[in-house]
Amino acid sequence: MVASSRSYADFTPEKVDLHRLEEGPPLTATLTREEGLKYYRTMQTIRRMELKADQLYKQKIIRGFCHLYDGQEACAVGIEGGITLSDHLITAYRAHGYTLTRGGTVREIMAELTGRRGGIAKGKGGSMHMYTKNFYGGNGIVGAQVPLGAGVALACKYLGNDQLCVSLYGDGAANQGQIFETYNMSSLWKLPIIFICENNQYGMGTSVERSSASTEYYKRGDYIPGLRVDGMDVLCVREATKFAADHCRSGKGPILMELQTYRYHGHSMSDPGVSYRTREEIQEVRSKSDPISMLKDRMLSNNMASIEELKEIDIAVRKEIEDAAQFATTDPEPPLDDLLRGATPWTKLTSTS
């Protein structure tokens, strides 16, 4: 395989790109100290949680599929800042960050990763299948969550509750036929749905240039308005999401967003992530566009927080992660009888481990 040799400029738009829109979200944003500290803590929590998951996976404590979200934290946190918890969200299998922003706890997420009874899906879902109120997963079939999101949006319109659904997918799923079918249906019915393509530049090990004849994913809806913003900047994501949410709530139907972002890990834990891209490319994005570092620098330069204050948050987050990991490795596994709930077994299960 040929490793990609792209530069940092290929990953980050300098402005908001629009499709079928006369105007887009504002180019400036207001950030309060409370918001900044909240966003910083949440992004640090996602980052440390994913790094701990990496460690537990390599120790063979977490098994099976595991797709990590580090590098993309500004997407989950920014989107949540632009909607409300009464709105709805559905995503693919890189879902740990969204499980947290939608109301799950680190303890529940880590215990789910290790298959324990205290997990958010009682240890039965694992990395790809986590759920909370108004959060529909965590879906393992590529692209299949997008039409499900349209179904949620149809329910919102039918009930007239002024809610909307955010339906997320990656650049790797963007060529799926079912996504275009969903665009069509959502547009015909003017559903309150925000389609969001998290373009992290690679679908598994294939760069967007090699997989897509058009890499302008925000234009893929054709007759659906679209916008593309920097997915590494939490404020860009937040303001774009607010704009998109206002569009949906005003009865104008669906809108499509593309967030240009980047994942630091490989596609999954079975992918080292350096056979199709260079280590230098990863390091350049880390050094110039890391979402946590950008928010930290912005807050420090505007005297919104001190270095000591942010260090205290870092220490508290690390402790929360360690405590959750301890719980996730000591909590009991689900009982064998749970496998047969609702059935009449002809034999009693016994554990051989």
mmCIF file of C-alpha atoms in Angstrom:
data_model
loop_
_atom_site.group_PDB
_atom_site.id
_atom_site.type_symbol
_atom_site.label_atom_id
_atom_site.label_comp_id
_atom_site.label_asym_id
_atom_site.label_seq_id
_atom_site.Cartn_x
_atom_site.Cartn_y
_atom_site.Cartn_z
ATOM 1 C CA MET A 1 0.000 0.000 0.000
ATOM 2 C CA VAL A 2 1.115 3.557 -0.731
ATOM 3 C CA ALA A 3 1.149 5.853 2.267
ATOM 4 C CA SER A 4 -0.521 9.245 1.842
ATOM 5 C CA SER A 5 1.741 12.277 1.632
ATOM 6 C CA ARG A 6 -0.674 15.128 2.202
ATOM 7 C CA SER A 7 -0.038 18.328 4.129
ATOM 8 C CA TYR A 8 -1.874 19.999 6.992
ATOM 9 C CA ALA A 9 -3.519 22.459 4.589
ATOM 10 C CA ASP A 10 -5.439 19.574 3.006
ATOM 11 C CA PHE A 11 -7.397 18.929 6.197
ATOM 12 C CA THR A 12 -8.665 22.294 7.429
ATOM 13 C CA PRO A 13 -10.865 24.766 5.525
ATOM 14 C CA GLU A 14 -10.018 28.422 6.118
ATOM 15 C CA LYS A 15 -13.660 29.499 5.926
ATOM 16 C CA VAL A 16 -17.187 28.154 5.873
ATOM 17 C CA ASP A 17 -18.011 26.608 2.506
ATOM 18 C CA LEU A 18 -21.681 26.824 1.494
ATOM 19 C CA HIS A 19 -23.932 24.940 -0.911
ATOM 20 C CA ARG A 20 -27.385 26.262 -1.867
ATOM 21 C CA LEU A 21 -27.249 28.743 0.999
ATOM 22 C CA GLU A 22 -27.190 32.528 0.626
ATOM 23 C CA GLU A 23 -25.643 32.925 4.055
ATOM 24 C CA GLY A 24 -24.119 30.624 6.625
ATOM 25 C CA PRO A 25 -23.284 30.617 10.319
ATOM 26 C CA PRO A 26 -21.513 33.639 11.803
ATOM 27 C CA LEU A 27 -17.738 33.827 11.346
ATOM 28 C CA THR A 28 -17.315 34.966 14.957
ATOM 29 C CA ALA A 29 -18.507 33.267 18.129
ATOM 30 C CA THR A 30 -18.939 34.183 21.767
ATOM 31 C CA LEU A 31 -17.430 31.838 24.324
ATOM 32 C CA THR A 32 -18.080 32.280 28.032
ATOM 33 C CA ARG A 33 -15.615 31.119 30.640
ATOM 34 C CA GLU A 34 -18.089 28.499 31.887
ATOM 35 C CA GLU A 35 -18.614 27.134 28.381
ATOM 36 C CA GLY A 36 -14.898 27.032 27.698
ATOM 37 C CA LEU A 37 -14.127 25.116 30.880
ATOM 38 C CA LYS A 38 -16.993 22.703 30.193
ATOM 39 C CA TYR A 39 -15.844 22.038 26.623
ATOM 40 C CA TYR A 40 -12.242 21.614 27.741
ATOM 41 C CA ARG A 41 -13.133 19.126 30.445
ATOM 42 C CA THR A 42 -15.425 17.100 28.195
ATOM 43 C CA MET A 43 -12.874 16.896 25.372
ATOM 44 C CA GLN A 44 -10.118 15.931 27.803
ATOM 45 C CA THR A 45 -12.389 13.264 29.276
ATOM 46 C CA ILE A 46 -13.052 11.766 25.839
ATOM 47 C CA ARG A 47 -9.337 11.879 24.981
ATOM 48 C CA ARG A 48 -8.207 10.210 28.222
ATOM 49 C CA MET A 49 -11.017 7.683 28.088
ATOM 50 C CA GLU A 50 -9.972 6.606 24.590
ATOM 51 C CA LEU A 51 -6.304 6.377 25.553
ATOM 52 C CA LYS A 52 -7.257 4.198 28.514
ATOM 53 C CA ALA A 53 -9.351 2.018 26.201
ATOM 54 C CA ASP A 54 -6.296 1.633 23.966
ATOM 55 C CA GLN A 55 -4.284 0.464 26.976
ATOM 56 C CA LEU A 56 -6.943 -2.009 28.149
ATOM 57 C CA TYR A 57 -7.339 -3.387 24.641
ATOM 58 C CA LYS A 58 -3.617 -4.055 24.351
ATOM 59 C CA GLN A 59 -3.805 -5.834 27.705
ATOM 60 C CA LYS A 60 -6.622 -7.983 26.212
ATOM 61 C CA ILE A 61 -9.081 -6.761 28.830
ATOM 62 C CA ILE A 62 -11.203 -5.164 26.098
ATOM 63 C CA ARG A 63 -11.864 -7.611 23.265
ATOM 64 C CA GLY A 64 -13.547 -7.529 19.862
ATOM 65 C CA PHE A 65 -14.182 -4.429 17.762
ATOM 66 C CA CYS A 66 -13.039 -1.109 19.201
ATOM 67 C CA HIS A 67 -13.002 2.169 17.236
ATOM 68 C CA LEU A 68 -11.437 5.113 19.070
ATOM 69 C CA TYR A 69 -12.424 8.777 18.752
ATOM 70 C CA ASP A 70 -9.309 10.673 19.859
ATOM 71 C CA GLY A 71 -8.653 13.621 17.540
ATOM 72 C CA GLN A 72 -12.321 14.110 16.729
ATOM 73 C CA GLU A 73 -13.460 15.395 20.141
ATOM 74 C CA ALA A 74 -14.474 18.842 18.847
ATOM 75 C CA CYS A 75 -17.140 17.226 16.656
ATOM 76 C CA ALA A 76 -19.051 15.546 19.478
ATOM 77 C CA VAL A 77 -18.673 18.437 21.926
ATOM 78 C CA GLY A 78 -19.432 21.142 19.349
ATOM 79 C CA ILE A 79 -22.530 19.367 18.042
ATOM 80 C CA GLU A 80 -23.882 18.951 21.572
ATOM 81 C CA GLY A 81 -23.273 22.658 22.173
ATOM 82 C CA GLY A 82 -25.521 23.501 19.226
ATOM 83 C CA ILE A 83 -28.528 21.318 20.081
ATOM 84 C CA THR A 84 -30.318 20.260 23.270
ATOM 85 C CA LEU A 85 -30.505 16.949 25.102
ATOM 86 C CA SER A 86 -34.164 16.723 24.067
ATOM 87 C CA ASP A 87 -33.004 16.496 20.446
ATOM 88 C CA HIS A 88 -31.977 13.134 19.037
ATOM 89 C CA LEU A 89 -28.698 11.738 17.740
ATOM 90 C CA ILE A 90 -27.609 8.565 15.978
ATOM 91 C CA THR A 91 -24.133 7.658 14.767
ATOM 92 C CA ALA A 92 -21.979 4.812 13.492
ATOM 93 C CA TYR A 93 -19.641 2.604 15.521
ATOM 94 C CA ARG A 94 -17.094 5.280 16.587
ATOM 95 C CA ALA A 95 -19.512 6.204 19.326
ATOM 96 C CA HIS A 96 -17.749 6.466 22.696
ATOM 97 C CA GLY A 97 -17.543 10.272 22.606
ATOM 98 C CA TYR A 98 -21.204 10.708 21.733
ATOM 99 C CA THR A 99 -22.250 8.298 24.449
ATOM 100 C CA LEU A 100 -20.547 10.626 26.920
ATOM 101 C CA THR A 101 -21.895 13.916 25.518
ATOM 102 C CA ARG A 102 -25.413 12.464 25.346
ATOM 103 C CA GLY A 103 -25.402 11.765 29.086
ATOM 104 C CA GLY A 104 -23.544 8.510 29.651
ATOM 105 C CA THR A 105 -20.841 8.316 32.321
ATOM 106 C CA VAL A 106 -17.215 7.307 31.924
ATOM 107 C CA ARG A 107 -17.838 4.480 34.368
ATOM 108 C CA GLU A 108 -20.731 3.094 32.302
ATOM 109 C CA ILE A 109 -18.794 3.406 29.032
ATOM 110 C CA MET A 110 -15.639 1.741 30.330
ATOM 111 C CA ALA A 111 -17.643 -1.092 31.919
ATOM 112 C CA GLU A 112 -19.448 -1.630 28.625
ATOM 113 C CA LEU A 113 -16.121 -1.883 26.819
ATOM 114 C CA THR A 114 -15.036 -4.641 29.184
ATOM 115 C CA GLY A 115 -18.407 -6.432 28.995
ATOM 116 C CA ARG A 116 -19.443 -5.917 32.615
ATOM 117 C CA ARG A 117 -22.847 -5.787 34.245
ATOM 118 C CA GLY A 118 -22.475 -2.094 35.117
ATOM 119 C CA GLY A 119 -21.980 -1.129 31.470
ATOM 120 C CA ILE A 120 -24.346 1.278 29.764
ATOM 121 C CA ALA A 121 -25.849 -1.653 27.793
ATOM 122 C CA LYS A 122 -25.382 -4.062 30.727
ATOM 123 C CA GLY A 123 -22.219 -5.446 29.161
ATOM 124 C CA LYS A 124 -24.009 -6.847 26.107
ATOM 125 C CA GLY A 125 -23.317 -4.174 23.498
ATOM 126 C CA GLY A 126 -19.597 -3.524 23.689
ATOM 127 C CA SER A 127 -17.809 -0.734 21.881
ATOM 128 C CA MET A 128 -20.211 -0.383 18.959
ATOM 129 C CA HIS A 129 -23.595 -0.577 20.694
ATOM 130 C CA MET A 130 -24.104 1.983 23.443
ATOM 131 C CA TYR A 131 -27.321 3.904 24.063
ATOM 132 C CA THR A 132 -28.711 6.649 26.286
ATOM 133 C CA LYS A 133 -31.888 8.712 26.282
ATOM 134 C CA ASN A 134 -32.398 10.205 22.808
ATOM 135 C CA PHE A 135 -29.190 8.521 21.606
ATOM 136 C CA TYR A 136 -29.705 5.544 19.331
ATOM 137 C CA GLY A 137 -26.179 4.188 19.113
ATOM 138 C CA GLY A 138 -23.603 3.016 18.070
ATOM 139 C CA ASN A 139 -24.495 1.054 14.872
ATOM 140 C CA GLY A 140 -22.246 -1.567 13.324
ATOM 141 C CA ILE A 141 -23.573 -1.705 9.749
ATOM 142 C CA VAL A 142 -21.894 0.942 7.603
ATOM 143 C CA GLY A 143 -24.333 3.738 6.741
ATOM 144 C CA ALA A 144 -27.393 1.937 8.118
ATOM 145 C CA GLN A 145 -27.892 4.477 10.907
ATOM 146 C CA VAL A 146 -28.664 7.264 8.410
ATOM 147 C CA PRO A 147 -32.128 6.030 7.344
ATOM 148 C CA LEU A 148 -32.854 5.155 10.977
ATOM 149 C CA GLY A 149 -32.121 8.790 11.807
ATOM 150 C CA ALA A 150 -34.644 9.857 9.173
ATOM 151 C CA GLY A 151 -37.198 7.662 10.923
ATOM 152 C CA VAL A 152 -36.497 9.464 14.194
ATOM 153 C CA ALA A 153 -36.852 12.811 12.403
ATOM 154 C CA LEU A 154 -40.173 11.663 10.919
ATOM 155 C CA ALA A 155 -41.380 10.905 14.448
ATOM 156 C CA CYS A 156 -40.321 14.414 15.546
ATOM 157 C CA LYS A 157 -42.307 15.973 12.701
ATOM 158 C CA TYR A 158 -45.320 13.728 13.293
ATOM 159 C CA LEU A 159 -45.384 14.618 16.999
ATOM 160 C CA GLY A 160 -44.812 18.323 16.319
ATOM 161 C CA ASN A 161 -42.448 18.605 19.286
ATOM 162 C CA ASP A 162 -39.930 21.052 17.688
ATOM 163 C CA GLN A 163 -37.185 18.446 18.076
ATOM 164 C CA LEU A 164 -34.734 17.266 15.433
ATOM 165 C CA CYS A 165 -32.394 14.381 14.734
ATOM 166 C CA VAL A 166 -28.670 14.536 14.030
ATOM 167 C CA SER A 167 -27.669 11.626 11.803
ATOM 168 C CA LEU A 168 -23.905 11.086 11.588
ATOM 169 C CA TYR A 169 -21.782 9.043 9.221
ATOM 170 C CA GLY A 170 -18.191 9.045 8.006
ATOM 171 C CA ASP A 171 -16.553 9.679 4.663
ATOM 172 C CA GLY A 172 -16.197 5.916 4.289
ATOM 173 C CA ALA A 173 -19.991 5.512 4.349
ATOM 174 C CA ALA A 174 -20.725 8.558 2.197
ATOM 175 C CA ASN A 175 -20.964 6.560 -1.051
ATOM 176 C CA GLN A 176 -23.651 4.219 0.296
ATOM 177 C CA GLY A 177 -26.820 4.130 -1.783
ATOM 178 C CA GLN A 178 -29.078 4.116 1.260
ATOM 179 C CA ILE A 179 -27.732 7.540 2.243
ATOM 180 C CA PHE A 180 -28.845 9.075 -1.058
ATOM 181 C CA GLU A 181 -32.237 7.383 -0.743
ATOM 182 C CA THR A 182 -32.546 8.967 2.699
ATOM 183 C CA TYR A 183 -31.604 12.402 1.319
ATOM 184 C CA ASN A 184 -34.447 12.087 -1.183
ATOM 185 C CA MET A 185 -37.096 10.973 1.287
ATOM 186 C CA SER A 186 -36.067 13.558 3.887
ATOM 187 C CA SER A 187 -36.205 16.338 1.334
ATOM 188 C CA LEU A 188 -39.608 15.302 -0.007
ATOM 189 C CA TRP A 189 -41.045 15.181 3.498
ATOM 190 C CA LYS A 190 -39.048 18.186 4.808
ATOM 191 C CA LEU A 191 -37.852 16.231 7.802
ATOM 192 C CA PRO A 192 -36.055 18.033 10.665
ATOM 193 C CA ILE A 193 -32.760 16.179 10.225
ATOM 194 C CA ILE A 194 -29.148 17.331 10.176
ATOM 195 C CA PHE A 195 -27.009 14.968 8.125
ATOM 196 C CA ILE A 196 -23.410 15.233 9.326
ATOM 197 C CA CYS A 197 -20.463 13.669 7.542
ATOM 198 C CA GLU A 198 -17.481 13.410 9.874
ATOM 199 C CA ASN A 199 -14.775 13.468 7.228
ATOM 200 C CA ASN A 200 -11.689 12.163 9.035
ATOM 201 C CA GLN A 201 -9.908 11.767 5.682
ATOM 202 C CA TYR A 202 -9.775 7.953 5.620
ATOM 203 C CA GLY A 203 -12.438 5.276 5.258
ATOM 204 C CA MET A 204 -10.650 2.432 7.016
ATOM 205 C CA GLY A 205 -7.299 2.529 5.165
ATOM 206 C CA THR A 206 -8.439 4.345 2.025
ATOM 207 C CA SER A 207 -8.006 8.099 1.615
ATOM 208 C CA VAL A 208 -10.978 10.147 0.448
ATOM 209 C CA GLU A 209 -9.227 10.955 -2.836
ATOM 210 C CA ARG A 210 -8.957 7.259 -3.681
ATOM 211 C CA SER A 211 -12.522 6.358 -2.688
ATOM 212 C CA SER A 212 -14.659 9.288 -3.835
ATOM 213 C CA ALA A 213 -14.928 10.939 -7.250
ATOM 214 C CA SER A 214 -16.113 14.052 -5.399
ATOM 215 C CA THR A 215 -14.724 14.797 -1.951
ATOM 216 C CA GLU A 216 -17.019 17.773 -1.392
ATOM 217 C CA TYR A 217 -19.343 15.772 0.819
ATOM 218 C CA TYR A 218 -21.357 18.821 1.878
ATOM 219 C CA LYS A 219 -22.594 19.098 -1.735
ATOM 220 C CA ARG A 220 -23.623 15.447 -1.976
ATOM 221 C CA GLY A 221 -27.222 16.235 -1.035
ATOM 222 C CA ASP A 222 -27.578 18.082 -4.373
ATOM 223 C CA TYR A 223 -30.962 19.741 -3.695
ATOM 224 C CA ILE A 224 -30.281 19.795 0.078
ATOM 225 C CA PRO A 225 -28.411 22.845 1.434
ATOM 226 C CA GLY A 226 -24.980 22.088 2.831
ATOM 227 C CA LEU A 227 -22.010 23.615 4.605
ATOM 228 C CA ARG A 228 -18.453 22.553 5.395
ATOM 229 C CA VAL A 229 -16.512 23.748 8.436
ATOM 230 C CA ASP A 230 -13.386 22.968 10.442
ATOM 231 C CA GLY A 231 -14.267 19.952 12.562
ATOM 232 C CA MET A 232 -11.176 20.418 14.727
ATOM 233 C CA ASP A 233 -12.471 23.732 16.128
ATOM 234 C CA VAL A 234 -15.182 23.222 18.731
ATOM 235 C CA LEU A 235 -16.604 26.714 18.214
ATOM 236 C CA CYS A 236 -16.825 26.303 14.439
ATOM 237 C CA VAL A 237 -18.726 23.066 14.955
ATOM 238 C CA ARG A 238 -21.010 24.586 17.583
ATOM 239 C CA GLU A 239 -21.959 27.620 15.487
ATOM 240 C CA ALA A 240 -22.514 25.512 12.366
ATOM 241 C CA THR A 241 -24.736 23.142 14.341
ATOM 242 C CA LYS A 242 -26.771 26.019 15.785
ATOM 243 C CA PHE A 243 -27.246 27.352 12.252
ATOM 244 C CA ALA A 244 -28.297 23.938 10.964
ATOM 245 C CA ALA A 245 -30.668 23.393 13.898
ATOM 246 C CA ASP A 246 -32.370 26.741 13.266
ATOM 247 C CA HIS A 247 -32.779 25.730 9.615
ATOM 248 C CA CYS A 248 -34.509 22.481 10.598
ATOM 249 C CA ARG A 249 -36.718 23.972 13.296
ATOM 250 C CA SER A 250 -37.964 26.671 10.902
ATOM 251 C CA GLY A 251 -39.560 23.975 8.737
ATOM 252 C CA LYS A 252 -37.108 24.187 5.838
ATOM 253 C CA GLY A 253 -36.325 20.485 5.926
ATOM 254 C CA PRO A 254 -32.961 18.711 6.026
ATOM 255 C CA ILE A 255 -29.491 20.227 5.873
ATOM 256 C CA LEU A 256 -26.104 18.592 5.350
ATOM 257 C CA MET A 257 -22.904 19.390 7.240
ATOM 258 C CA GLU A 258 -19.384 18.202 6.557
ATOM 259 C CA LEU A 259 -16.917 18.397 9.434
ATOM 260 C CA GLN A 260 -13.315 18.140 8.308
ATOM 261 C CA THR A 261 -11.611 16.289 11.133
ATOM 262 C CA TYR A 262 -8.909 13.700 11.793
ATOM 263 C CA ARG A 263 -8.503 10.552 13.857
ATOM 264 C CA TYR A 264 -5.188 9.883 15.576
ATOM 265 C CA HIS A 265 -5.670 6.142 15.977
ATOM 266 C CA GLY A 266 -6.187 3.727 13.117
ATOM 267 C CA HIS A 267 -9.645 2.791 11.906
ATOM 268 C CA SER A 268 -9.955 0.274 14.727
ATOM 269 C CA MET A 269 -7.598 -1.281 17.249
ATOM 270 C CA SER A 270 -6.606 -3.881 14.661
ATOM 271 C CA ASP A 271 -5.285 -1.091 12.414
ATOM 272 C CA PRO A 272 -1.944 0.496 13.378
ATOM 273 C CA GLY A 273 -2.891 3.459 11.188
ATOM 274 C CA VAL A 274 0.506 4.087 9.613
ATOM 275 C CA SER A 275 0.520 1.807 6.549
ATOM 276 C CA TYR A 276 -1.585 4.217 4.470
ATOM 277 C CA ARG A 277 -0.444 7.539 5.983
ATOM 278 C CA THR A 278 2.845 8.752 7.397
ATOM 279 C CA ARG A 279 3.668 9.334 11.040
ATOM 280 C CA GLU A 280 4.727 12.842 10.007
ATOM 281 C CA GLU A 281 1.238 13.564 8.703
ATOM 282 C CA ILE A 282 -0.341 12.515 11.998
ATOM 283 C CA GLN A 283 2.154 14.562 13.989
ATOM 284 C CA GLU A 284 1.610 17.654 11.855
ATOM 285 C CA VAL A 285 -2.131 17.576 12.456
ATOM 286 C CA ARG A 286 -1.540 17.013 16.182
ATOM 287 C CA SER A 287 0.853 19.964 16.400
ATOM 288 C CA LYS A 288 -1.177 22.437 14.331
ATOM 289 C CA SER A 289 -4.815 21.504 14.723
ATOM 290 C CA ASP A 290 -5.397 19.488 17.897
ATOM 291 C CA PRO A 291 -8.896 20.420 19.128
ATOM 292 C CA ILE A 292 -7.990 20.419 22.811
ATOM 293 C CA SER A 293 -4.801 22.419 22.343
ATOM 294 C CA MET A 294 -6.611 24.996 20.192
ATOM 295 C CA LEU A 295 -9.286 25.579 22.826
ATOM 296 C CA LYS A 296 -6.677 25.678 25.601
ATOM 297 C CA ASP A 297 -4.582 28.268 23.749
ATOM 298 C CA ARG A 298 -7.667 30.346 22.994
ATOM 299 C CA MET A 299 -8.718 30.406 26.643
ATOM 300 C CA LEU A 300 -5.235 31.204 27.940
ATOM 301 C CA SER A 301 -4.606 33.980 25.415
ATOM 302 C CA ASN A 302 -7.928 35.627 26.333
ATOM 303 C CA ASN A 303 -7.344 35.281 30.105
ATOM 304 C CA MET A 304 -10.379 33.033 30.479
ATOM 305 C CA ALA A 305 -8.481 30.476 32.560
ATOM 306 C CA SER A 306 -5.064 29.963 34.090
ATOM 307 C CA ILE A 307 -2.596 27.179 33.370
ATOM 308 C CA GLU A 308 -2.987 25.994 36.965
ATOM 309 C CA GLU A 309 -6.765 25.822 36.614
ATOM 310 C CA LEU A 310 -6.559 23.720 33.467
ATOM 311 C CA LYS A 311 -3.981 21.455 35.108
ATOM 312 C CA GLU A 312 -6.416 20.859 37.954
ATOM 313 C CA ILE A 313 -9.026 19.775 35.408
ATOM 314 C CA ASP A 314 -6.472 17.445 33.802
ATOM 315 C CA ILE A 315 -5.701 15.839 37.165
ATOM 316 C CA ALA A 316 -9.394 15.418 38.005
ATOM 317 C CA VAL A 317 -10.082 13.866 34.586
ATOM 318 C CA ARG A 318 -7.204 11.403 34.933
ATOM 319 C CA LYS A 319 -8.525 10.335 38.332
ATOM 320 C CA GLU A 320 -12.042 9.875 36.953
ATOM 321 C CA ILE A 321 -10.679 7.692 34.149
ATOM 322 C CA GLU A 322 -8.566 5.570 36.495
ATOM 323 C CA ASP A 323 -11.499 5.076 38.869
ATOM 324 C CA ALA A 324 -13.716 4.061 35.952
ATOM 325 C CA ALA A 325 -11.099 1.637 34.656
ATOM 326 C CA GLN A 326 -10.824 0.065 38.093
ATOM 327 C CA PHE A 327 -14.588 -0.428 38.169
ATOM 328 C CA ALA A 328 -14.585 -1.784 34.622
ATOM 329 C CA THR A 329 -12.068 -4.476 35.505
ATOM 330 C CA THR A 330 -13.654 -5.583 38.795
ATOM 331 C CA ASP A 331 -17.408 -5.327 38.152
ATOM 332 C CA PRO A 332 -19.004 -8.770 37.570
ATOM 333 C CA GLU A 333 -19.848 -9.976 34.100
ATOM 334 C CA PRO A 334 -23.554 -10.385 33.244
ATOM 335 C CA PRO A 335 -24.924 -13.680 34.601
ATOM 336 C CA LEU A 336 -25.219 -16.557 32.137
ATOM 337 C CA ASP A 337 -28.969 -16.724 32.722
ATOM 338 C CA ASP A 338 -29.289 -13.347 30.963
ATOM 339 C CA LEU A 339 -28.507 -15.142 27.699
ATOM 340 C CA LEU A 340 -31.680 -17.166 28.068
ATOM 341 C CA ARG A 341 -34.027 -14.530 29.397
ATOM 342 C CA GLY A 342 -37.479 -15.052 27.904
ATOM 343 C CA ALA A 343 -36.582 -18.531 26.641
ATOM 344 C CA THR A 344 -37.151 -22.034 28.022
ATOM 345 C CA PRO A 345 -33.723 -23.654 28.040
ATOM 346 C CA TRP A 346 -33.403 -27.436 27.818
ATOM 347 C CA THR A 347 -30.056 -27.309 29.571
ATOM 348 C CA LYS A 348 -28.478 -25.102 32.211
ATOM 349 C CA LEU A 349 -25.491 -23.038 31.123
ATOM 350 C CA THR A 350 -22.231 -23.333 33.006
ATOM 351 C CA SER A 351 -19.100 -21.256 32.675
ATOM 352 C CA THR A 352 -15.879 -22.946 31.584
ATOM 353 C CA SER A 353 -13.662 -19.913 32.207
#
